[in-house]
Short mmCIF file of C-alpha atoms in Angstrom, two decimals:
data_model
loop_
_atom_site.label_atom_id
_atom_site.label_comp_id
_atom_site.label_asym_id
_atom_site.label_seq_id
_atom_site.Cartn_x
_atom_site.Cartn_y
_atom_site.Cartn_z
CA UNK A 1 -46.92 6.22 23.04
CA UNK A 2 -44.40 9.42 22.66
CA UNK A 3 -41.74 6.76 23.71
CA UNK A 4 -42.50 4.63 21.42
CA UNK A 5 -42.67 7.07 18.66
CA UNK A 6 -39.56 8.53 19.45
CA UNK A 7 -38.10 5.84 19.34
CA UNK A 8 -39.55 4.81 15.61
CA UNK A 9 -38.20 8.38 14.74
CA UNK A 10 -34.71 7.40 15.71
CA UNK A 11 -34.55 4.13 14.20
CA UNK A 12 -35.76 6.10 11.10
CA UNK A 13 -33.45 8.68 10.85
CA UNK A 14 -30.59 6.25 11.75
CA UNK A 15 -31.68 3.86 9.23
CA UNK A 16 -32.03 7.09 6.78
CA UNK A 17 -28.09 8.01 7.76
CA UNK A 18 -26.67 4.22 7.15
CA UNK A 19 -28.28 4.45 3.97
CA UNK A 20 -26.82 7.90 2.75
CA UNK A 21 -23.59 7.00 4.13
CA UNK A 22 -23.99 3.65 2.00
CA UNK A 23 -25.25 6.01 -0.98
CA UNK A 24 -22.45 8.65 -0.85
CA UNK A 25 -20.18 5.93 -1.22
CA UNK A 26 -18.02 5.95 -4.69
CA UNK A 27 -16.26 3.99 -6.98
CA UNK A 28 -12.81 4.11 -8.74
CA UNK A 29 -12.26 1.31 -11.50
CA UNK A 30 -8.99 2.02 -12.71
CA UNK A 31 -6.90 -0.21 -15.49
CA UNK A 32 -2.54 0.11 -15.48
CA UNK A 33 -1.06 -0.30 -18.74
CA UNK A 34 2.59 0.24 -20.12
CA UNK A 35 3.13 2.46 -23.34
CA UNK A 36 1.90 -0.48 -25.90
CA UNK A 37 -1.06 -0.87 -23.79
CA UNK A 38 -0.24 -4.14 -22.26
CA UNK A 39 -1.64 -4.67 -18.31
CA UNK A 40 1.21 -4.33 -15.86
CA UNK A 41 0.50 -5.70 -12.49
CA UNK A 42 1.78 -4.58 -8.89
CA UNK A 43 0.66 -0.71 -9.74
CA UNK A 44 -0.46 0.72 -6.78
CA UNK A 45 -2.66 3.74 -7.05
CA UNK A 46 -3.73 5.76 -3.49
CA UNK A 47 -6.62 8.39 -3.30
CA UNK A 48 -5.51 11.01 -1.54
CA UNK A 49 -8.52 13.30 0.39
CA UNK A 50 -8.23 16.78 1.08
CA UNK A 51 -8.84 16.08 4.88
CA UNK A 52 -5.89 13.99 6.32
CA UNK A 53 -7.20 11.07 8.57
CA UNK A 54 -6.29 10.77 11.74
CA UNK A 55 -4.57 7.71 12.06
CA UNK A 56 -4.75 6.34 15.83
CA UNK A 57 -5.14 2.46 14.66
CA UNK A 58 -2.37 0.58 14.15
CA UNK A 59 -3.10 -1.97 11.43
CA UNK A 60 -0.71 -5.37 11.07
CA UNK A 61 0.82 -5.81 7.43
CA UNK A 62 3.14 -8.76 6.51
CA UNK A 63 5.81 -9.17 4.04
CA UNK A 64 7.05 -12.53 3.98
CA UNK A 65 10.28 -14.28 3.07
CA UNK A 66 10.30 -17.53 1.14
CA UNK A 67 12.31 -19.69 -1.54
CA UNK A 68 14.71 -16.31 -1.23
CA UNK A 69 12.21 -14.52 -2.38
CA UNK A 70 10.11 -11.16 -0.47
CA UNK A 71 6.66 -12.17 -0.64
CA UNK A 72 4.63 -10.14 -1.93
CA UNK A 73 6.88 -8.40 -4.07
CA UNK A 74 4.88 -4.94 -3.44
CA UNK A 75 3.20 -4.23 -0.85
CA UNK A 76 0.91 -1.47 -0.15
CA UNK A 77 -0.20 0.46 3.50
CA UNK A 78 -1.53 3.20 4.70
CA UNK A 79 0.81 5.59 6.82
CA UNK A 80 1.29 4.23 10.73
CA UNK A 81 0.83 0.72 9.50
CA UNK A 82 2.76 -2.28 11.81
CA UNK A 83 4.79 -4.66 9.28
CA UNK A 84 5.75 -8.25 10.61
CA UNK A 85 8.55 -9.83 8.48
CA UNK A 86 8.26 -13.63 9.10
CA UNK A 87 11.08 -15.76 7.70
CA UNK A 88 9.71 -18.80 6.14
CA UNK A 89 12.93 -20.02 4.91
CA UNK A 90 15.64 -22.62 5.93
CA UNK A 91 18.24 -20.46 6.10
CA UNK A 92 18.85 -16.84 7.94
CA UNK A 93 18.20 -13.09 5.67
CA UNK A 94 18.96 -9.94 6.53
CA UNK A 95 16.08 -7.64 5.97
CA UNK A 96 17.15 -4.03 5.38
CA UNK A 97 16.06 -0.49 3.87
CA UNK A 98 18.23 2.70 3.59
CA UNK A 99 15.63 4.49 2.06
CA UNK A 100 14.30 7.92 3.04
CA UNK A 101 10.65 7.36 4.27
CA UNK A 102 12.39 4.12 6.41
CA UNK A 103 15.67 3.23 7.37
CA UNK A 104 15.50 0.25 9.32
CA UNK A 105 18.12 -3.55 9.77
CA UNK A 106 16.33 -6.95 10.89
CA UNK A 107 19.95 -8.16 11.44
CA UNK A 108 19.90 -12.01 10.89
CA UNK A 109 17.26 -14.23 11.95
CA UNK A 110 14.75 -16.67 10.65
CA UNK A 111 11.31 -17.67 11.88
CA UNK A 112 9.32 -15.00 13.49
CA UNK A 113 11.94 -13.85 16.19
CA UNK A 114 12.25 -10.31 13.89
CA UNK A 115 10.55 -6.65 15.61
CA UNK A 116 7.64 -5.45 13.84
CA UNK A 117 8.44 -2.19 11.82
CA UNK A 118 6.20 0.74 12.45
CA UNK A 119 6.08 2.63 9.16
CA UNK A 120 5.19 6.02 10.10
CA UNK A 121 5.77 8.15 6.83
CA UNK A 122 4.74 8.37 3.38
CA UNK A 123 6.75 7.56 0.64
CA UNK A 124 8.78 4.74 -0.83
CA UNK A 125 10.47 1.90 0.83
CA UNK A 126 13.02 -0.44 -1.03
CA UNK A 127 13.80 -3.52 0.65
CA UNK A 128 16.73 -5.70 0.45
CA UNK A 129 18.59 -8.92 2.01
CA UNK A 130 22.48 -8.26 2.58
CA UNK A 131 22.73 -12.15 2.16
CA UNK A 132 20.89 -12.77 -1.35
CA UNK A 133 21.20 -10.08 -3.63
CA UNK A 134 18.55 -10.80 -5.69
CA UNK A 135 16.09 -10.26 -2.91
CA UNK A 136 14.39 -6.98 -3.57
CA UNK A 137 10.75 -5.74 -2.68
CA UNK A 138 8.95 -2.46 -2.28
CA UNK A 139 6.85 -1.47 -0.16
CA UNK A 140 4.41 1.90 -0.77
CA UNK A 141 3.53 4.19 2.23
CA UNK A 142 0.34 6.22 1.86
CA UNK A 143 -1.79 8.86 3.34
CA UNK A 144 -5.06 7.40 2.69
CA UNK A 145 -6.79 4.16 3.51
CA UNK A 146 -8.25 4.41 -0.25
CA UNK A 147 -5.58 2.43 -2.37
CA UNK A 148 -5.56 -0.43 -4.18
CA UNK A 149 -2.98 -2.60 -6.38
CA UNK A 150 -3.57 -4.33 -9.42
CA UNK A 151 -3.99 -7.60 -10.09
CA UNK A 152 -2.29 -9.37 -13.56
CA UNK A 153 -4.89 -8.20 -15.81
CA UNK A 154 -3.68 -4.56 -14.82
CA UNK A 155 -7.36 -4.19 -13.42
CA UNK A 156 -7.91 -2.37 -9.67
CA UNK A 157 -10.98 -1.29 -7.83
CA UNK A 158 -11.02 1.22 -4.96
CA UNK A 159 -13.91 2.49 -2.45
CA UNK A 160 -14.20 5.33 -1.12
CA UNK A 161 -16.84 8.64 -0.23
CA UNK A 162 -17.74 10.70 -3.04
CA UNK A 163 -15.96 14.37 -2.85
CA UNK A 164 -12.24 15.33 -4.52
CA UNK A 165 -8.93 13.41 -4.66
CA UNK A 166 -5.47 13.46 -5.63
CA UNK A 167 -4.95 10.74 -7.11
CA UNK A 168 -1.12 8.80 -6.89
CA UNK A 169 0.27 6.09 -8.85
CA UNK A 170 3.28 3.67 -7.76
CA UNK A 171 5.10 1.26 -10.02
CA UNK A 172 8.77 -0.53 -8.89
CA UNK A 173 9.37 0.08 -13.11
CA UNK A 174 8.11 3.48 -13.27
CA UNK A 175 11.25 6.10 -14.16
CA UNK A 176 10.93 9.05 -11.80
CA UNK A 177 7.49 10.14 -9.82
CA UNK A 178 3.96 9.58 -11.35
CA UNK A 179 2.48 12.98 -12.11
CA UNK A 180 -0.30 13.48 -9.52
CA UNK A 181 -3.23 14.82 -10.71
CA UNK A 182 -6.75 15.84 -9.05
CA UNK A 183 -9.78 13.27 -9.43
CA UNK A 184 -13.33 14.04 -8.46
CA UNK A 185 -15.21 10.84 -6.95
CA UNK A 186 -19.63 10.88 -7.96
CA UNK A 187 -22.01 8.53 -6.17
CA UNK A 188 -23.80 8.46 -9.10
CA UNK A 189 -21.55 6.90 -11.78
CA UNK A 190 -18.01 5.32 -11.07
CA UNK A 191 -15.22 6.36 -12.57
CA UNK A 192 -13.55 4.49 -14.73
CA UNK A 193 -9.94 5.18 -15.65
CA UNK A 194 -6.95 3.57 -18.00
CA UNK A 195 -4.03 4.70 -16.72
CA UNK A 196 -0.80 4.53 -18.87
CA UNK A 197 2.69 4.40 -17.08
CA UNK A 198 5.86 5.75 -19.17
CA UNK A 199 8.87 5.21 -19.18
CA UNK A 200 9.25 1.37 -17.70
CA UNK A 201 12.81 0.12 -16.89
CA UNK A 202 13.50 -3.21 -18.08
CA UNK A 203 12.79 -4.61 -14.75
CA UNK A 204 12.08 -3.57 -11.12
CA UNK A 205 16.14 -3.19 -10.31
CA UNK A 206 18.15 -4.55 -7.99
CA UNK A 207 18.73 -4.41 -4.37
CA UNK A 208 19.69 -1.41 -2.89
CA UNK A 209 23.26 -0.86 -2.27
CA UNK A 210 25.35 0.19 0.66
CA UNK A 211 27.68 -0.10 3.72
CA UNK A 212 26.50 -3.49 4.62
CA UNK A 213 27.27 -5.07 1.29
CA UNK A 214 30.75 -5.72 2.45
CA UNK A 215 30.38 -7.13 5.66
CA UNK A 216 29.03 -10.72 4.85
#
């Protein structure tokens, strides 16, 4: 009989802690929109907690290659995320990044034969191919699994516990950095949010340039 009850009292109070976890659980519904209040898509916008995870997983991303194209064009991760970049395309590219938060060369190759990139910092990445030019793609590097990007109607939705955030925003057309600013996350009403990015270049520029422009 005490076994039995005790063991009614822990089903209870485990029941009683999925549910409050499921409770505490908060909602950002957040809409990107240029200056004249038209949707822009690819925004990615990251919720940064005040505790840091600790990131021991290492997660699989992919960022494909096809019709000379990087598919997606953005793509977002968390911080120690694996990337795969498969080659679905006839002919060879050269996948490569100078930029600061990954400097990496996938020399050429086609198929799946390329190394898996392990990006371990936060931050930028611009991606080119030294064969095709007009290959470019980004890829965004956060510390949080709570990010999201938006789909063509500008619209995004994130989950995450209630409690305080900063909240980051990451556009290929955006002119500088995206002022962060703090965000405070209820169980009891989502938050909804229209978030306005200015200035826009024309368009999400060109491949980076460098060294290895001149060797093919």
């Amino acid at each position: 009989m005490n076994a039995w009850f005790g063991v009614k009292k822990y089903l209870v109070a485990s029941g009683f802690y999925v549910l409050s976890q499921a409770v505490a659980a908060a909602q950002l519904n957040a809409t990107i929109v240029d200056a004249q209040g038209a949707p822009l898509d690819d925004a990615v916008v990251a919720l940064i907690p005040a505790q840091q995870p600790d990131y021991n997983s290492l997660p699989t991303a992919i960022m494909d290659q096809r019709q000379n194209m990087f598919v997606p064009k953005v793509l977002a991760i968390r911080t120690n995320t694996q990337v795969r970049f498969p080659n679905s395309d006839d002919v060879r590219h050269h996948v490569y990044s100078f930029s600061p938060a990954k400097k990496f060369e996938l020399r050429l190759y086609h198929g799946m034969t390329a190394e898996p990139v392990v990006f371990d910092k936060s931050g930028t990445v611009v991606l080119g191919c030294n064969i095709h030019d007009s290959m470019v793609a980004y890829i965004y590097v956060v510390d949080t699994p709570y990010f999201a990007k938006s789909d063509a109607s500008g619209q995004l939705h994130i989950t995450a516990p209630a409690g305080d955030y900063k909240l980051q925003v990451y556009h290929p057309r955006l002119s500088g950095d995206y002022p962060e600013s703090s965000l405070q996350l209820s169980d009891a009403t989502p938050s909804q949010q229209t978030i306005t990015l200015q200035p826009l270049s024309d368009s999400a520029g060109d491949a980076p340039t460098d060294e290895l422009s001149t060797l093919f």
